PDB file of C-alpha atoms in Angstrom:
ATOM      1  CA  MET D 172     -64.890 208.795-103.046  1.00 44.00           C
ATOM      2  CA  THR D 173     -67.824 208.694-100.624  1.00 58.00           C
ATOM      3  CA  ASP D 174     -69.602 211.750 -99.291  1.00 84.00           C
ATOM      4  CA  THR D 175     -71.098 211.536 -95.815  1.00 84.00           C
ATOM      5  CA  THR D 176     -73.566 213.925 -94.171  1.00 88.00           C
ATOM      6  CA  PHE D 177     -74.355 214.137 -90.448  1.00 87.00           C
ATOM      7  CA  VAL D 178     -77.376 215.435 -88.530  1.00 90.00           C
ATOM      8  CA  ARG D 179     -78.140 215.293 -84.795  1.00 91.00           C
ATOM      9  CA  LEU D 180     -81.378 214.193 -83.192  1.00 91.00           C
ATOM     10  CA  PRO D 181     -83.051 217.001 -81.256  1.00 89.00           C
ATOM     11  CA  GLN D 182     -83.152 216.734 -77.459  1.00 87.00           C
ATOM     12  CA  GLY D 183     -86.207 214.850 -76.269  1.00 84.00           C
ATOM     13  CA  VAL D 184     -86.519 212.697 -79.398  1.00 89.00           C
ATOM     14  CA  ASP D 185     -86.442 208.989 -78.634  1.00 85.00           C
ATOM     15  CA  ASP D 186     -87.450 205.864 -80.525  1.00 89.00           C
ATOM     16  CA  PRO D 187     -89.599 205.450 -82.468  1.00 92.00           C
ATOM     17  CA  PHE D 188     -89.125 208.199 -85.024  1.00 95.00           C
ATOM     18  CA  GLU D 189     -89.136 208.550 -88.805  1.00 96.00           C
ATOM     19  CA  ILE D 190     -86.610 210.425 -90.962  1.00 96.00           C
ATOM     20  CA  PHE D 191     -87.531 212.035 -94.295  1.00 96.00           C
ATOM     21  CA  VAL D 192     -85.216 213.560 -96.910  1.00 92.00           C
ATOM     22  CA  ASN D 193     -87.038 215.885 -99.297  1.00 90.00           C
ATOM     23  CA  GLY D 194     -90.304 214.288 -98.164  1.00 92.00           C
ATOM     24  CA  VAL D 195     -89.188 210.715 -98.898  1.00 93.00           C
ATOM     25  CA  PRO D 196     -89.152 208.249 -95.972  1.00 97.00           C
ATOM     26  CA  GLN D 197     -85.674 206.918 -95.093  1.00 96.00           C
ATOM     27  CA  ARG D 198     -84.866 203.484 -93.646  1.00 96.00           C
ATOM     28  CA  GLU D 199     -82.356 202.952 -90.881  1.00 96.00           C
ATOM     29  CA  GLY D 200     -79.563 200.617 -91.980  1.00 95.00           C
ATOM     30  CA  VAL D 201     -80.328 201.279 -95.645  1.00 94.00           C
ATOM     31  CA  ASP D 202     -80.561 205.061 -96.136  1.00 94.00           C
ATOM     32  CA  TYR D 203     -78.923 206.159 -92.887  1.00 95.00           C
ATOM     33  CA  HIS D 204     -77.062 204.786 -89.879  1.00 95.00           C
ATOM     34  CA  ARG D 205     -77.509 205.879 -86.286  1.00 94.00           C
ATOM     35  CA  SER D 206     -74.815 206.177 -83.651  1.00 92.00           C
ATOM     36  CA  GLY D 207     -76.317 207.510 -80.420  1.00 91.00           C
ATOM     37  CA  ARG D 208     -77.867 210.876 -81.284  1.00 91.00           C
ATOM     38  CA  LEU D 209     -75.941 211.177 -84.572  1.00 92.00           C
ATOM     39  CA  ILE D 210     -77.558 210.229 -87.901  1.00 92.00           C
ATOM     40  CA  ARG D 211     -75.150 209.559 -90.782  1.00 92.00           C
ATOM     41  CA  PHE D 212     -76.154 209.507 -94.453  1.00 92.00           C
ATOM     42  CA  GLN D 213     -73.743 207.892 -96.926  1.00 82.00           C
ATOM     43  CA  ARG D 214     -74.383 210.650 -99.452  1.00 81.00           C
ATOM     44  CA  ARG D 215     -73.940 214.368 -99.723  1.00 79.00           C
ATOM     45  CA  LEU D 216     -76.912 216.418 -98.569  1.00 78.00           C
ATOM     46  CA  SER D 217     -76.800 220.195 -98.430  1.00 63.00           C
ATOM     47  CA  HIS D 218     -78.951 223.195 -97.679  1.00 58.00           C
ATOM     48  CA  ASP D 219     -78.684 226.062-100.152  1.00 56.00           C
ATOM     49  CA  ARG D 220     -77.923 229.403 -98.556  1.00 57.00           C
ATOM     50  CA  VAL D 221     -78.948 232.245-100.821  1.00 50.00           C
ATOM     51  CA  SER D 222     -76.448 235.095-100.880  1.00 54.00           C
ATOM     52  CA  GLY D 223     -77.519 238.700-101.324  1.00 58.00           C
ATOM     53  CA  TRP D 224     -76.279 238.661-104.928  1.00 54.00           C
ATOM     54  CA  ARG D 225     -78.292 235.531-105.810  1.00 52.00           C
ATOM     55  CA  TRP D 226     -81.362 237.004-104.103  1.00 52.00           C
ATOM     56  CA  LEU D 227     -81.005 240.214-106.104  1.00 58.00           C
ATOM     57  CA  ILE D 228     -80.749 238.522-109.494  1.00 57.00           C
ATOM     58  CA  GLY D 229     -83.630 236.234-108.470  1.00 58.00           C
ATOM     59  CA  ALA D 230     -85.759 239.318-107.824  1.00 60.00           C
ATOM     60  CA  PHE D 231     -85.337 240.106-111.530  1.00 63.00           C
ATOM     61  CA  GLY D 232     -86.548 236.658-112.528  1.00 62.00           C
ATOM     62  CA  ILE D 233     -83.154 235.115-113.181  1.00 65.00           C
ATOM     63  CA  GLY D 234     -83.064 231.775-111.399  1.00 62.00           C
ATOM     64  CA  THR D 235     -80.073 230.026-109.912  1.00 60.00           C
ATOM     65  CA  TYR D 236     -80.617 226.462-108.840  1.00 61.00           C
ATOM     66  CA  ARG D 237     -78.516 224.436-106.444  1.00 56.00           C
ATOM     67  CA  GLN D 238     -79.015 221.374-104.322  1.00 62.00           C
ATOM     68  CA  ASP D 239     -81.338 222.229-101.433  1.00 66.00           C
ATOM     69  CA  ASP D 240     -82.183 219.216 -99.273  1.00 81.00           C
ATOM     70  CA  SER D 241     -84.565 219.185 -96.343  1.00 85.00           C
ATOM     71  CA  ILE D 242     -84.196 216.619 -93.579  1.00 90.00           C
ATOM     72  CA  ASP D 243     -87.223 216.202 -91.331  1.00 93.00           C
ATOM     73  CA  ILE D 244     -87.990 213.992 -88.371  1.00 94.00           C
ATOM     74  CA  ARG D 245     -91.431 212.803 -87.279  1.00 95.00           C
ATOM     75  CA  TYR D 246     -91.755 211.698 -83.653  1.00 94.00           C
ATOM     76  CA  GLU D 247     -94.190 211.610 -80.762  1.00 93.00           C
ATOM     77  CA  ARG D 248     -93.848 213.548 -77.515  1.00 90.00           C
ATOM     78  CA  ASP D 249     -96.432 213.818 -74.744  1.00 89.00           C
ATOM     79  CA  GLY D 250     -98.926 211.931 -76.904  1.00 90.00           C
ATOM     80  CA  GLN D 251     -98.660 214.418 -79.788  1.00 92.00           C
ATOM     81  CA  VAL D 252     -97.093 213.810 -83.195  1.00 94.00           C
ATOM     82  CA  ARG D 253     -94.461 216.417 -84.042  1.00 93.00           C
ATOM     83  CA  VAL D 254     -92.358 217.183 -87.098  1.00 93.00           C
ATOM     84  CA  SER D 255     -89.074 219.103 -86.975  1.00 91.00           C
ATOM     85  CA  SER D 256     -86.482 220.061 -89.545  1.00 88.00           C
ATOM     86  CA  LEU D 257     -82.923 218.939 -88.839  1.00 86.00           C
ATOM     87  CA  ALA D 258     -79.910 221.117 -89.546  1.00 81.00           C
ATOM     88  CA  ILE D 259     -77.050 219.539 -91.436  1.00 79.00           C
ATOM     89  CA  ASP D 260     -74.207 219.223 -88.921  1.00 70.00           C
ATOM     90  CA  GLY D 261     -71.385 218.483 -91.264  1.00 59.00           C
ATOM     91  CA  GLU D 262     -70.069 216.786 -94.331  1.00 49.00           C
ATOM     92  CA  GLU D 263     -67.054 214.557 -94.838  1.00 43.00           C
ATOM     93  CA  ARG D 264     -65.435 213.394 -98.013  1.00 42.00           C
ATOM     94  CA  ASP D 265     -63.353 210.224 -98.149  1.00 40.00           C
TER      95      ASP D 265
END
């Protein structure tokens, strides 16, 4: 079973760019594959959404820990280097 995660490149982002997952540089063809404006990772990445209940128990010092990945892109536009976070578009399981 293979998990796959998708993200989309923001409008205005063209080559060259760099992708980072949790601060670690990713390599095209090794860590991810690109098809047009779609980036596909051959692994499950997810962003943890904290519910009201989990927030409440966290306020009392009781921690709950789940996978919480960040996917960032570094690119240049108008001569300035920019960094943006990418939202996870979807997940598929084979």
